mmCIF file of C-alpha atoms and ligand atoms in Angstrom:
data_model
loop_
_atom_site.group_PDB
_atom_site.id
_atom_site.type_symbol
_atom_site.label_atom_id
_atom_site.label_comp_id
_atom_site.label_asym_id
_atom_site.label_seq_id
_atom_site.Cartn_x
_atom_site.Cartn_y
_atom_site.Cartn_z
ATOM 1 C CA UNK F 1 -0.105 0.113 0.136
ATOM 2 C CA UNK F 2 1.481 3.199 -0.996
ATOM 3 C CA UNK F 3 0.318 5.948 1.614
ATOM 4 C CA UNK F 4 1.056 9.812 2.002
ATOM 5 C CA UNK F 5 1.704 10.902 5.482
ATOM 6 C CA UNK F 6 1.505 14.005 6.005
ATOM 7 C CA UNK F 7 3.437 16.100 9.204
ATOM 8 C CA UNK F 8 5.230 12.984 9.299
ATOM 9 C CA UNK F 9 8.207 14.597 10.794
ATOM 10 C CA UNK F 10 6.280 15.847 13.937
ATOM 11 C CA UNK F 11 5.846 13.827 17.180
ATOM 12 C CA UNK F 12 2.902 11.569 16.231
ATOM 13 C CA UNK F 13 3.633 11.018 12.556
ATOM 14 C CA UNK F 14 7.192 9.890 13.126
ATOM 15 C CA UNK F 15 6.111 7.317 15.849
ATOM 16 C CA UNK F 16 3.511 6.303 13.117
ATOM 17 C CA UNK F 17 6.215 5.839 10.462
ATOM 18 C CA UNK F 18 8.277 3.903 12.619
ATOM 19 C CA UNK F 19 5.562 1.640 13.696
ATOM 20 C CA UNK F 20 4.869 0.971 9.987
ATOM 21 C CA UNK F 21 8.274 0.744 8.419
ATOM 22 C CA UNK F 22 10.325 -0.742 11.751
ATOM 23 C CA UNK F 23 11.872 -4.088 11.562
ATOM 24 C CA UNK F 24 9.581 -5.106 14.479
ATOM 25 C CA UNK F 25 6.694 -4.963 12.120
ATOM 26 C CA UNK F 26 6.182 -8.092 9.923
ATOM 27 C CA UNK F 27 4.310 -6.343 7.350
ATOM 28 C CA UNK F 28 6.776 -3.692 6.874
ATOM 29 C CA UNK F 29 7.303 -4.761 3.084
ATOM 30 C CA UNK F 30 3.673 -4.289 2.777
ATOM 31 C CA UNK F 31 3.944 -0.587 3.134
ATOM 32 C CA UNK F 32 5.664 2.309 0.944
ATOM 33 C CA UNK F 33 5.580 5.840 2.577
ATOM 34 C CA UNK F 34 5.690 9.221 1.320
ATOM 35 C CA UNK F 35 6.242 12.011 4.097
ATOM 36 C CA UNK F 36 5.111 15.451 3.326
ATOM 37 C CA UNK F 37 6.139 17.827 5.910
ATOM 38 C CA UNK F 38 6.724 21.688 5.854
ATOM 39 C CA UNK F 39 9.465 21.246 8.962
ATOM 40 C CA UNK F 40 8.140 24.058 10.901
ATOM 41 C CA UNK F 41 9.822 24.474 14.404
ATOM 42 C CA UNK F 42 7.889 20.843 15.406
ATOM 43 C CA UNK F 43 9.267 18.874 12.419
ATOM 44 C CA UNK F 44 12.649 17.051 12.991
ATOM 45 C CA UNK F 45 14.172 14.825 10.484
ATOM 46 C CA UNK F 46 16.126 13.417 13.254
ATOM 47 C CA UNK F 47 13.107 11.492 14.379
ATOM 48 C CA UNK F 48 13.177 9.178 11.412
ATOM 49 C CA UNK F 49 17.002 9.499 10.751
ATOM 50 C CA UNK F 50 17.360 5.488 10.640
ATOM 51 C CA UNK F 51 14.729 5.688 7.522
ATOM 52 C CA UNK F 52 16.334 8.437 5.515
ATOM 53 C CA UNK F 53 17.624 5.638 3.002
ATOM 54 C CA UNK F 54 15.097 3.297 3.489
ATOM 55 C CA UNK F 55 13.883 2.133 -0.089
ATOM 56 C CA UNK F 56 10.110 2.358 0.900
ATOM 57 C CA UNK F 57 10.311 5.894 2.412
ATOM 58 C CA UNK F 58 10.624 9.181 0.722
ATOM 59 C CA UNK F 59 10.794 12.515 2.447
ATOM 60 C CA UNK F 60 9.021 15.883 0.574
ATOM 61 C CA UNK F 61 9.611 18.873 1.833
ATOM 62 C CA UNK F 62 6.901 20.843 1.582
ATOM 63 C CA UNK F 63 3.345 22.496 2.659
ATOM 64 C CA UNK F 64 -0.238 20.910 2.178
ATOM 65 C CA UNK F 65 -1.523 24.241 1.553
ATOM 66 C CA UNK F 66 0.362 23.860 -1.901
ATOM 67 C CA UNK F 67 -2.211 22.201 -4.134
ATOM 68 C CA UNK F 68 0.134 21.637 -6.988
ATOM 69 C CA UNK F 69 2.449 20.019 -4.866
ATOM 70 C CA UNK F 70 -0.014 17.929 -3.437
ATOM 71 C CA UNK F 71 -1.756 16.845 -6.878
ATOM 72 C CA UNK F 72 1.790 16.026 -8.215
ATOM 73 C CA UNK F 73 2.412 13.543 -5.224
ATOM 74 C CA UNK F 74 -1.100 12.030 -5.686
ATOM 75 C CA UNK F 75 -0.386 11.127 -9.215
ATOM 76 C CA UNK F 76 2.181 8.746 -8.117
ATOM 77 C CA UNK F 77 -0.442 6.192 -7.470
ATOM 78 C CA UNK F 78 -1.161 6.983 -3.923
ATOM 79 C CA UNK F 79 -3.944 4.682 -2.143
ATOM 80 C CA UNK F 80 -4.358 6.449 1.471
ATOM 81 C CA UNK F 81 -3.534 9.555 3.037
ATOM 82 C CA UNK F 82 -3.337 9.865 6.580
ATOM 83 C CA UNK F 83 -3.123 13.498 7.708
ATOM 84 C CA UNK F 84 -0.909 14.487 10.785
ATOM 85 C CA UNK F 85 -0.065 17.976 9.350
ATOM 86 C CA UNK F 86 -1.141 20.568 12.128
ATOM 87 C CA UNK F 87 -0.162 23.411 14.093
ATOM 88 C CA UNK F 88 -0.757 21.474 17.527
ATOM 89 C CA UNK F 89 0.245 23.466 20.467
ATOM 90 C CA UNK F 90 -2.663 25.424 22.200
ATOM 91 C CA UNK F 91 -0.564 28.077 23.601
ATOM 92 C CA UNK F 92 1.187 29.120 20.255
ATOM 93 C CA UNK F 93 -2.557 29.151 18.793
ATOM 94 C CA UNK F 94 -3.327 32.078 21.485
ATOM 95 C CA UNK F 95 -0.977 34.065 19.854
ATOM 96 C CA UNK F 96 -0.825 33.117 16.318
ATOM 97 C CA UNK F 97 -4.351 31.810 15.108
ATOM 98 C CA UNK F 98 -3.975 32.548 11.442
ATOM 99 C CA UNK F 99 -1.422 30.084 11.134
ATOM 100 C CA UNK F 100 -3.688 27.544 12.763
ATOM 101 C CA UNK F 101 -6.495 28.292 10.624
ATOM 102 C CA UNK F 102 -4.033 28.070 7.430
ATOM 103 C CA UNK F 103 -2.504 24.603 7.906
ATOM 104 C CA UNK F 104 -5.428 23.196 9.995
ATOM 105 C CA UNK F 105 -8.374 24.324 8.088
ATOM 106 C CA UNK F 106 -7.177 25.390 4.493
ATOM 107 C CA UNK F 107 -4.587 22.798 4.109
ATOM 108 C CA UNK F 108 -7.072 20.106 4.949
ATOM 109 C CA UNK F 109 -9.319 21.384 2.400
ATOM 110 C CA UNK F 110 -6.554 21.285 -0.341
ATOM 111 C CA UNK F 111 -5.944 17.722 0.887
ATOM 112 C CA UNK F 112 -9.521 16.744 0.585
ATOM 113 C CA UNK F 113 -9.812 17.969 -2.689
ATOM 114 C CA UNK F 114 -6.895 16.826 -4.642
ATOM 115 C CA UNK F 115 -7.510 13.663 -2.792
ATOM 116 C CA UNK F 116 -11.153 13.437 -4.268
ATOM 117 C CA UNK F 117 -9.855 14.098 -7.837
ATOM 118 C CA UNK F 118 -7.278 11.568 -7.631
ATOM 119 C CA UNK F 119 -10.272 8.991 -6.242
ATOM 120 C CA UNK F 120 -7.766 8.204 -3.034
ATOM 121 C CA UNK F 121 -8.995 5.086 -1.461
ATOM 122 C CA UNK F 122 -8.998 6.018 2.271
ATOM 123 C CA UNK F 123 -8.365 9.290 3.934
ATOM 124 C CA UNK F 124 -7.839 9.352 7.683
ATOM 125 C CA UNK F 125 -7.935 13.040 9.483
ATOM 126 C CA UNK F 126 -5.915 12.562 12.756
ATOM 127 C CA UNK F 127 -8.019 14.938 15.082
ATOM 128 C CA UNK F 128 -8.403 15.664 18.734
ATOM 129 C CA UNK F 129 -10.632 15.047 21.761
ATOM 130 C CA UNK F 130 -10.207 18.751 22.138
ATOM 131 C CA UNK F 131 -12.991 19.344 19.732
ATOM 132 C CA UNK F 132 -15.686 18.346 22.262
ATOM 133 C CA UNK F 133 -14.772 21.370 24.542
ATOM 134 C CA UNK F 134 -14.171 21.062 28.539
ATOM 135 C CA UNK F 135 -16.158 18.538 30.981
ATOM 136 C CA UNK F 136 -17.027 18.967 34.372
ATOM 137 C CA UNK F 137 -15.344 16.690 37.102
ATOM 138 C CA UNK F 138 -18.158 13.961 37.240
ATOM 139 C CA UNK F 139 -19.346 14.188 33.598
ATOM 140 C CA UNK F 140 -19.151 11.188 31.551
ATOM 141 C CA UNK F 141 -16.383 11.134 28.584
ATOM 142 C CA UNK F 142 -16.712 12.414 25.244
ATOM 143 C CA UNK F 143 -18.625 10.003 22.771
ATOM 144 C CA UNK F 144 -18.221 10.259 18.996
ATOM 145 C CA UNK F 145 -21.839 12.015 18.936
ATOM 146 C CA UNK F 146 -20.980 14.732 21.815
ATOM 147 C CA UNK F 147 -21.526 18.008 20.324
ATOM 148 C CA UNK F 148 -18.574 19.979 18.910
ATOM 149 C CA UNK F 149 -17.942 23.055 21.600
ATOM 150 C CA UNK F 150 -14.012 24.075 20.748
ATOM 151 C CA UNK F 151 -12.481 26.545 23.137
ATOM 152 C CA UNK F 152 -9.094 27.493 21.974
ATOM 153 C CA UNK F 153 -8.253 28.806 18.410
ATOM 154 C CA UNK F 154 -6.180 25.352 18.246
ATOM 155 C CA UNK F 155 -9.511 23.181 19.059
ATOM 156 C CA UNK F 156 -11.720 25.475 16.839
ATOM 157 C CA UNK F 157 -9.324 24.762 13.700
ATOM 158 C CA UNK F 158 -9.363 20.954 14.404
ATOM 159 C CA UNK F 159 -13.239 21.106 14.501
ATOM 160 C CA UNK F 160 -13.454 23.152 11.596
ATOM 161 C CA UNK F 161 -11.485 20.581 9.552
ATOM 162 C CA UNK F 162 -13.591 17.869 11.121
ATOM 163 C CA UNK F 163 -16.452 19.230 9.386
ATOM 164 C CA UNK F 164 -14.771 19.956 6.260
ATOM 165 C CA UNK F 165 -14.100 15.987 5.916
ATOM 166 C CA UNK F 166 -17.850 15.363 6.958
ATOM 167 C CA UNK F 167 -18.893 17.475 4.415
ATOM 168 C CA UNK F 168 -16.945 15.589 1.749
ATOM 169 C CA UNK F 169 -18.250 12.528 2.829
ATOM 170 C CA UNK F 170 -21.651 13.287 3.011
ATOM 171 C CA UNK F 171 -21.434 15.402 -0.448
ATOM 172 C CA UNK F 172 -19.316 13.517 -2.542
ATOM 173 C CA UNK F 173 -19.258 9.862 -0.779
ATOM 174 C CA UNK F 174 -15.425 10.412 -0.152
ATOM 175 C CA UNK F 175 -13.862 7.790 1.633
ATOM 176 C CA UNK F 176 -12.912 9.572 4.759
ATOM 177 C CA UNK F 177 -12.593 8.843 8.570
ATOM 178 C CA UNK F 178 -11.857 11.000 11.511
ATOM 179 C CA UNK F 179 -10.039 9.791 14.615
ATOM 180 C CA UNK F 180 -10.310 11.876 17.775
ATOM 181 C CA UNK F 181 -7.798 11.181 20.357
ATOM 182 C CA UNK F 182 -6.584 12.208 23.880
ATOM 183 C CA UNK F 183 -3.448 13.866 25.004
ATOM 184 C CA UNK F 184 -0.159 12.035 23.939
ATOM 185 C CA UNK F 185 2.933 11.281 25.347
ATOM 186 C CA UNK F 186 5.905 9.415 24.550
ATOM 187 C CA UNK F 187 9.461 9.278 22.611
ATOM 188 C CA UNK F 188 10.307 12.231 20.033
ATOM 189 C CA UNK F 189 7.752 14.750 21.608
ATOM 190 C CA UNK F 190 8.905 18.268 21.185
ATOM 191 C CA UNK F 191 9.596 19.662 24.447
ATOM 192 C CA UNK F 192 6.768 22.623 24.712
ATOM 193 C CA UNK F 193 4.302 20.141 25.735
ATOM 194 C CA UNK F 194 3.735 19.153 29.541
ATOM 195 C CA UNK F 195 5.520 16.129 29.731
ATOM 196 C CA UNK F 196 8.512 16.244 27.781
ATOM 197 C CA UNK F 197 8.822 20.036 28.956
ATOM 198 C CA UNK F 198 8.530 19.185 32.316
ATOM 199 C CA UNK F 199 11.283 15.823 32.063
ATOM 200 C CA UNK F 200 13.681 17.855 30.384
ATOM 201 C CA UNK F 201 13.233 20.800 32.339
ATOM 202 C CA UNK F 202 13.724 18.871 35.513
ATOM 203 C CA UNK F 203 16.815 17.179 34.257
ATOM 204 C CA UNK F 204 18.138 20.477 34.140
ATOM 205 C CA UNK F 205 16.917 21.380 37.375
ATOM 206 C CA UNK F 206 14.871 24.350 35.960
ATOM 207 C CA UNK F 207 11.444 25.320 37.100
ATOM 208 C CA UNK F 208 8.460 23.611 35.994
ATOM 209 C CA UNK F 209 5.858 26.259 35.342
ATOM 210 C CA UNK F 210 2.436 24.850 36.190
ATOM 211 C CA UNK F 211 -0.391 26.344 34.844
ATOM 212 C CA UNK F 212 -3.341 27.779 37.529
ATOM 213 C CA UNK F 213 -4.033 25.448 40.319
ATOM 214 C CA UNK F 214 -2.688 22.576 38.382
ATOM 215 C CA UNK F 215 -5.971 20.555 38.748
ATOM 216 C CA UNK F 216 -6.699 20.339 35.018
ATOM 217 C CA UNK F 217 -7.220 16.992 33.859
ATOM 218 C CA UNK F 218 -6.207 15.068 30.825
ATOM 219 C CA UNK F 219 -6.883 11.419 29.496
ATOM 220 C CA UNK F 220 -3.220 10.619 28.431
ATOM 221 C CA UNK F 221 -2.322 7.849 25.971
ATOM 222 C CA UNK F 222 0.962 6.426 25.100
ATOM 223 C CA UNK F 223 1.926 7.630 21.390
ATOM 224 C CA UNK F 224 2.291 3.845 20.473
ATOM 225 C CA UNK F 225 -0.997 3.022 21.683
ATOM 226 C CA UNK F 226 -2.465 5.644 19.504
ATOM 227 C CA UNK F 227 -0.425 4.670 16.379
ATOM 228 C CA UNK F 228 -1.626 1.365 16.566
ATOM 229 C CA UNK F 229 -5.294 2.430 16.458
ATOM 230 C CA UNK F 230 -4.581 4.323 13.777
ATOM 231 C CA UNK F 231 -3.023 1.555 11.903
ATOM 232 C CA UNK F 232 -5.813 -0.318 12.364
ATOM 233 C CA UNK F 233 -8.370 2.520 11.325
ATOM 234 C CA UNK F 234 -6.288 2.467 7.950
ATOM 235 C CA UNK F 235 -6.750 -1.187 7.194
ATOM 236 C CA UNK F 236 -10.567 -1.677 8.597
ATOM 237 C CA UNK F 237 -12.135 1.780 9.714
ATOM 238 C CA UNK F 238 -15.512 2.459 8.025
ATOM 239 C CA UNK F 239 -15.761 5.292 5.769
ATOM 240 C CA UNK F 240 -17.722 8.046 7.187
ATOM 241 C CA UNK F 241 -16.890 6.975 10.895
ATOM 242 C CA UNK F 242 -15.370 8.864 13.779
ATOM 243 C CA UNK F 243 -13.664 6.697 16.106
ATOM 244 C CA UNK F 244 -12.549 8.286 19.617
ATOM 245 C CA UNK F 245 -9.214 6.835 21.125
ATOM 246 C CA UNK F 246 -8.512 7.167 24.573
ATOM 247 C CA UNK F 247 -5.817 5.811 27.021
ATOM 248 C CA UNK F 248 -8.098 5.291 30.313
ATOM 249 C CA UNK F 249 -5.124 7.547 31.803
ATOM 250 C CA UNK F 250 -7.186 10.293 33.489
ATOM 251 C CA UNK F 251 -4.655 12.685 35.795
ATOM 252 C CA UNK F 252 -4.568 16.130 36.812
ATOM 253 C CA UNK F 253 -1.300 18.199 36.047
ATOM 254 C CA UNK F 254 0.076 18.108 39.582
ATOM 255 C CA UNK F 255 -0.239 14.395 39.538
ATOM 256 C CA UNK F 256 1.661 14.280 36.417
ATOM 257 C CA UNK F 257 4.149 16.465 37.558
ATOM 258 C CA UNK F 258 4.700 14.720 40.935
ATOM 259 C CA UNK F 259 5.148 11.389 39.399
ATOM 260 C CA UNK F 260 7.545 12.765 36.772
ATOM 261 C CA UNK F 261 9.830 14.154 39.796
ATOM 262 C CA UNK F 262 9.658 10.695 41.170
ATOM 263 C CA UNK F 263 10.695 9.046 38.556
ATOM 264 C CA UNK F 264 13.553 11.377 38.216
ATOM 265 C CA UNK F 265 14.527 11.770 41.926
ATOM 266 C CA UNK F 266 13.905 15.461 41.635
ATOM 267 C CA UNK F 267 12.446 17.642 44.368
ATOM 268 C CA UNK F 268 8.859 18.883 44.392
ATOM 269 C CA UNK F 269 10.740 22.483 45.166
ATOM 270 C CA UNK F 270 11.030 22.662 41.160
ATOM 271 C CA UNK F 271 7.319 23.102 41.033
ATOM 272 C CA UNK F 272 6.346 26.889 39.937
ATOM 273 C CA UNK F 273 2.660 28.127 39.868
ATOM 274 C CA UNK F 274 2.304 30.394 37.211
ATOM 275 C CA UNK F 275 -0.579 32.495 35.667
ATOM 276 C CA UNK F 276 -3.365 30.447 34.204
ATOM 277 C CA UNK F 277 -3.690 29.803 30.277
ATOM 278 C CA UNK F 278 -6.435 31.949 29.001
ATOM 279 C CA UNK F 279 -9.643 29.747 28.289
ATOM 280 C CA UNK F 280 -7.852 26.825 29.742
ATOM 281 C CA UNK F 281 -10.196 23.477 29.496
ATOM 282 C CA UNK F 282 -10.563 21.936 32.831
ATOM 283 C CA UNK F 283 -11.189 18.337 31.751
ATOM 284 C CA UNK F 284 -10.804 15.908 29.163
ATOM 285 C CA UNK F 285 -11.974 12.409 29.083
ATOM 286 C CA UNK F 286 -12.754 10.023 26.182
ATOM 287 C CA UNK F 287 -15.314 7.268 25.986
ATOM 288 C CA UNK F 288 -13.415 4.898 23.427
ATOM 289 C CA UNK F 289 -15.845 2.218 23.438
ATOM 290 C CA UNK F 290 -16.671 2.395 19.833
ATOM 291 C CA UNK F 291 -13.270 1.569 18.638
ATOM 292 C CA UNK F 292 -12.812 -1.346 21.363
ATOM 293 C CA UNK F 293 -16.096 -3.053 19.981
ATOM 294 C CA UNK F 294 -15.728 -2.051 16.135
ATOM 295 C CA UNK F 295 -11.971 -2.859 15.432
ATOM 296 C CA UNK F 296 -10.940 -4.592 18.589
ATOM 297 C CA UNK F 297 -8.082 -2.032 19.800
ATOM 298 C CA UNK F 298 -7.472 -1.121 23.664
ATOM 299 C CA UNK F 299 -4.644 0.807 24.951
ATOM 300 C CA UNK F 300 -1.661 -1.924 26.017
ATOM 301 C CA UNK F 301 -0.028 0.410 28.209
ATOM 302 C CA UNK F 302 -1.067 1.804 31.696
ATOM 303 C CA UNK F 303 0.360 5.471 32.381
ATOM 304 C CA UNK F 304 2.593 4.333 35.170
ATOM 305 C CA UNK F 305 4.638 2.180 32.763
ATOM 306 C CA UNK F 306 4.180 4.571 29.765
ATOM 307 C CA UNK F 307 5.700 7.570 31.907
ATOM 308 C CA UNK F 308 8.547 5.065 33.302
ATOM 309 C CA UNK F 309 9.411 4.241 29.483
ATOM 310 C CA UNK F 310 9.153 7.896 28.660
ATOM 311 C CA UNK F 311 11.587 9.046 31.087
ATOM 312 C CA UNK F 312 13.944 6.514 30.344
ATOM 313 C CA UNK F 313 13.842 7.516 26.633
ATOM 314 C CA UNK F 314 14.405 11.081 27.545
ATOM 315 C CA UNK F 315 17.185 10.233 29.707
ATOM 316 C CA UNK F 316 18.758 8.023 27.191
ATOM 317 C CA UNK F 317 18.404 10.579 24.297
ATOM 318 C CA UNK F 318 19.807 13.745 25.820
ATOM 319 C CA UNK F 319 21.370 14.628 22.853
ATOM 320 C CA UNK F 320 18.146 14.530 20.739
ATOM 321 C CA UNK F 321 16.183 17.165 23.015
ATOM 322 C CA UNK F 322 19.468 19.186 23.608
ATOM 323 C CA UNK F 323 19.899 19.624 19.723
ATOM 324 C CA UNK F 324 16.222 20.985 19.654
ATOM 325 C CA UNK F 325 16.589 23.374 22.697
ATOM 326 C CA UNK F 326 19.898 24.645 20.801
ATOM 327 C CA UNK F 327 18.269 24.757 17.540
ATOM 328 C CA UNK F 328 20.813 22.545 16.070
ATOM 329 C CA UNK F 329 18.427 19.856 15.155
ATOM 330 C CA UNK F 330 17.325 22.262 11.929
ATOM 331 C CA UNK F 331 20.655 21.083 10.283
ATOM 332 C CA UNK F 332 19.505 17.705 9.779
ATOM 333 C CA UNK F 333 17.664 18.732 6.318
ATOM 334 C CA UNK F 334 20.367 20.396 4.976
ATOM 335 C CA UNK F 335 22.761 17.517 5.605
ATOM 336 C CA UNK F 336 20.907 15.043 4.485
ATOM 337 C CA UNK F 337 18.553 16.278 1.844
ATOM 338 C CA UNK F 338 19.425 19.794 0.664
ATOM 339 C CA UNK F 339 22.895 18.964 -0.488
ATOM 340 C CA UNK F 340 21.895 16.196 -2.508
ATOM 341 C CA UNK F 341 19.359 18.329 -4.553
ATOM 342 C CA UNK F 342 20.320 19.052 -7.889
HETATM 343 P P1 NAD K 1 3.319 18.323 16.055
HETATM 344 O O1 NAD K 1 3.322 19.390 16.293
HETATM 345 O O2 NAD K 1 4.599 17.275 16.653
HETATM 346 O O3 NAD K 1 4.067 17.630 14.515
HETATM 347 C C1 NAD K 1 3.085 18.548 13.756
HETATM 348 C C2 NAD K 1 3.880 18.428 12.051
HETATM 349 O O4 NAD K 1 3.207 18.699 10.719
HETATM 350 C C3 NAD K 1 5.370 18.801 12.063
HETATM 351 O O5 NAD K 1 6.106 17.657 11.507
HETATM 352 C C4 NAD K 1 5.146 19.831 11.227
HETATM 353 O O6 NAD K 1 6.222 20.292 10.465
HETATM 354 C C5 NAD K 1 4.421 19.349 10.232
HETATM 355 N N1 NAD K 1 3.646 20.707 9.779
HETATM 356 C C6 NAD K 1 2.866 21.806 10.227
HETATM 357 N N2 NAD K 1 2.297 22.213 9.297
HETATM 358 C C7 NAD K 1 2.718 22.226 7.941
HETATM 359 C C8 NAD K 1 1.805 22.197 6.710
HETATM 360 N N3 NAD K 1 1.177 23.161 6.517
HETATM 361 N N4 NAD K 1 2.435 21.449 5.588
HETATM 362 C C9 NAD K 1 2.865 20.212 5.809
HETATM 363 N N5 NAD K 1 3.597 19.785 7.097
HETATM 364 C C10 NAD K 1 3.110 20.509 8.275
HETATM 365 O O7 NAD K 1 2.012 17.366 16.428
HETATM 366 P P2 NAD K 1 1.857 16.022 17.011
HETATM 367 O O8 NAD K 1 1.656 16.436 18.247
HETATM 368 O O9 NAD K 1 2.430 14.959 16.127
HETATM 369 O O10 NAD K 1 0.435 16.069 16.316
HETATM 370 C C11 NAD K 1 -0.055 15.206 14.804
HETATM 371 C C12 NAD K 1 -1.338 15.306 14.910
HETATM 372 O O11 NAD K 1 -2.286 14.769 15.617
HETATM 373 C C13 NAD K 1 -2.019 16.873 14.758
HETATM 374 O O12 NAD K 1 -2.951 16.898 13.608
HETATM 375 C C14 NAD K 1 -2.966 17.314 16.230
HETATM 376 O O13 NAD K 1 -4.005 17.908 16.022
HETATM 377 C C15 NAD K 1 -3.384 15.628 16.202
HETATM 378 N N6 NAD K 1 -3.198 15.117 17.579
HETATM 379 C C16 NAD K 1 -2.496 15.520 18.523
HETATM 380 C C17 NAD K 1 -2.493 15.026 19.689
HETATM 381 C C18 NAD K 1 -1.421 15.209 20.877
HETATM 382 O O14 NAD K 1 -1.490 15.022 22.088
HETATM 383 N N7 NAD K 1 0.157 15.613 20.481
HETATM 384 C C19 NAD K 1 -3.377 14.547 20.269
HETATM 385 C C20 NAD K 1 -4.286 14.426 19.520
HETATM 386 C C21 NAD K 1 -4.456 14.673 18.327
HETATM 387 P P1 TYD K 2 -0.166 20.383 26.667
HETATM 388 O O1 TYD K 2 0.981 19.296 26.513
HETATM 389 O O2 TYD K 2 0.044 21.899 25.930
HETATM 390 O O3 TYD K 2 -1.642 19.886 25.821
HETATM 391 P P2 TYD K 2 -2.990 20.584 25.641
HETATM 392 O O4 TYD K 2 -2.918 21.874 26.520
HETATM 393 O O5 TYD K 2 -3.340 20.241 24.341
HETATM 394 O O6 TYD K 2 -3.860 19.408 26.827
HETATM 395 O O7 TYD K 2 -1.092 20.727 28.078
HETATM 396 C C1 TYD K 2 -1.165 20.061 28.725
HETATM 397 C C2 TYD K 2 -1.830 20.559 30.176
HETATM 398 O O8 TYD K 2 -0.997 20.594 31.072
HETATM 399 C C3 TYD K 2 -3.022 21.516 30.154
HETATM 400 O O9 TYD K 2 -3.594 21.310 31.042
HETATM 401 C C4 TYD K 2 -1.937 22.590 30.117
HETATM 402 C C5 TYD K 2 -0.703 22.358 31.276
HETATM 403 N N1 TYD K 2 0.289 22.635 30.920
HETATM 404 C C6 TYD K 2 1.248 23.262 32.358
HETATM 405 O O10 TYD K 2 0.598 23.398 33.211
HETATM 406 N N2 TYD K 2 2.257 23.876 31.856
HETATM 407 C C7 TYD K 2 3.029 23.777 31.153
HETATM 408 O O11 TYD K 2 4.199 24.552 30.813
HETATM 409 C C8 TYD K 2 2.334 23.356 29.552
HETATM 410 C C9 TYD K 2 3.043 23.301 28.556
HETATM 411 C C10 TYD K 2 1.114 22.631 29.967
#
C-alpha cells in the first residue's frame, strides 16, 4: 500500500512511520511511505534518521496548502492519506491563530479536494478530543456524538477541519475517517508540551511552570497505543465514521508533575505555579468503547508503565532534546537532503 503521510516529521507522525516501517512490523514490506512535511519548528527529521535511506520511504519538503505539489504527489499512485500535519500547540494558537487556520483548515481542504480528484481510497483525518470542549469533574467521557464545542483557536481549527471532512463524505461519498484522540505522550515529543517540557526541565534543574491550580485533567495515552489504533483504522476503519481513541489515563497536571519528579528523583521545590492559560479547558475524558467494539483496539500501556518508559527514553536521548533546545536539529535537513538536491 502506497501511503501519503503528512506531518510525518512531527511527534505522532514519526512514531506512526516507525510503527509501519520499523523492523518489528512483520508487514513492513507491504507499505511504501511518502512523508510530506513543511518542517515547521515542530518538524524534526532526526526523528526518522534511521529511515532516511530506506527504499520504501521518501521525504518531501513541502506544505499541505500547496495544491500543485499535493496534486503531483497523488499522481504517483497513492492509495491512502493519513493527515497528521497541523499546528498542534494550544499556547501558540493563542498568539498566532492565523497560522492554525491556514494549516489546520485551509490545508485540510486542499488535501481533501486533491484526494477527491485522484480517487484516493482512504483518507484519515487525525483529530483530537479537544474539539468536544471541556468537561465538568463528574461528567461521562466524550462520545463520538458529543456536540463540538471547541474553546481555543487550536481546537476550533481542528473542529472546522472535521466538519470539512464530514461534508466531503456526505456530499461526494469521499472515503474519509476521523479519529479523535486524547493527549499523547512518549518518545520524540517536542519539549514544549507538558510531559517532555517537565522531564527535560527537571533534568536541567529548571522550574516546572504549572498553569493555574494544576488541577486540570487530561486523559493521557502513550503514542504507540495511538499509532496502533491508527494503523487499524487504516486497515479496517469504516468510511464516514468517527473513532474516539483514549488511554484510560485520567490524571490532573499536578499528579503528572509529581510522578515525573519521583521517577527522576527530583524535588517538588522545582514546581512553580504560574498564571493560568486563558480559556484553559478543565477536563478531557474519552469514551472509546466504539473502537474497542468495532475494531478490537485497546490501549496496552498503563500510565505508570508509559511514563517510566518515556522518562527512560528522554534520559537516554539527551542529545536529541538538547539539539532541539539549542536549535541544532534544524541542520539535519540541510545535511541529508538539501545538499543532495540537483
Ligand atoms: P507536531 O506539532 O509534533 O507535528 C506536526 C507536524 O506537522 C510537524 O512535523 C510540522 O512540521 C508539520 N506541519 C505543520 N504545518 C504543516 C504544513 N502546512 N504542511 C506540512 N506539514 C506541516 O504534532 P503532533 O503532536 O505530532 O500531532 C499530530 C496530529 O495529531 C495533529 O493533527 C494534532 O492535532 C493531532 N493530535 C495530537 C495530539 C497530541 O497530544 N499531541 C492528540 C490528539 C491529536
Ligand atoms: P499541553 O501539553 O499543552 O496539551 P493540551 O493543552 O493540548 O492539553 O498541556 C497539557 C496540560 O498541561 C494542560 O492542562 C496545560 C498544562 N500545562 C502546564 O501546566 N504547564 C505547561 O508549561 C504546559 C506546556 C502545559
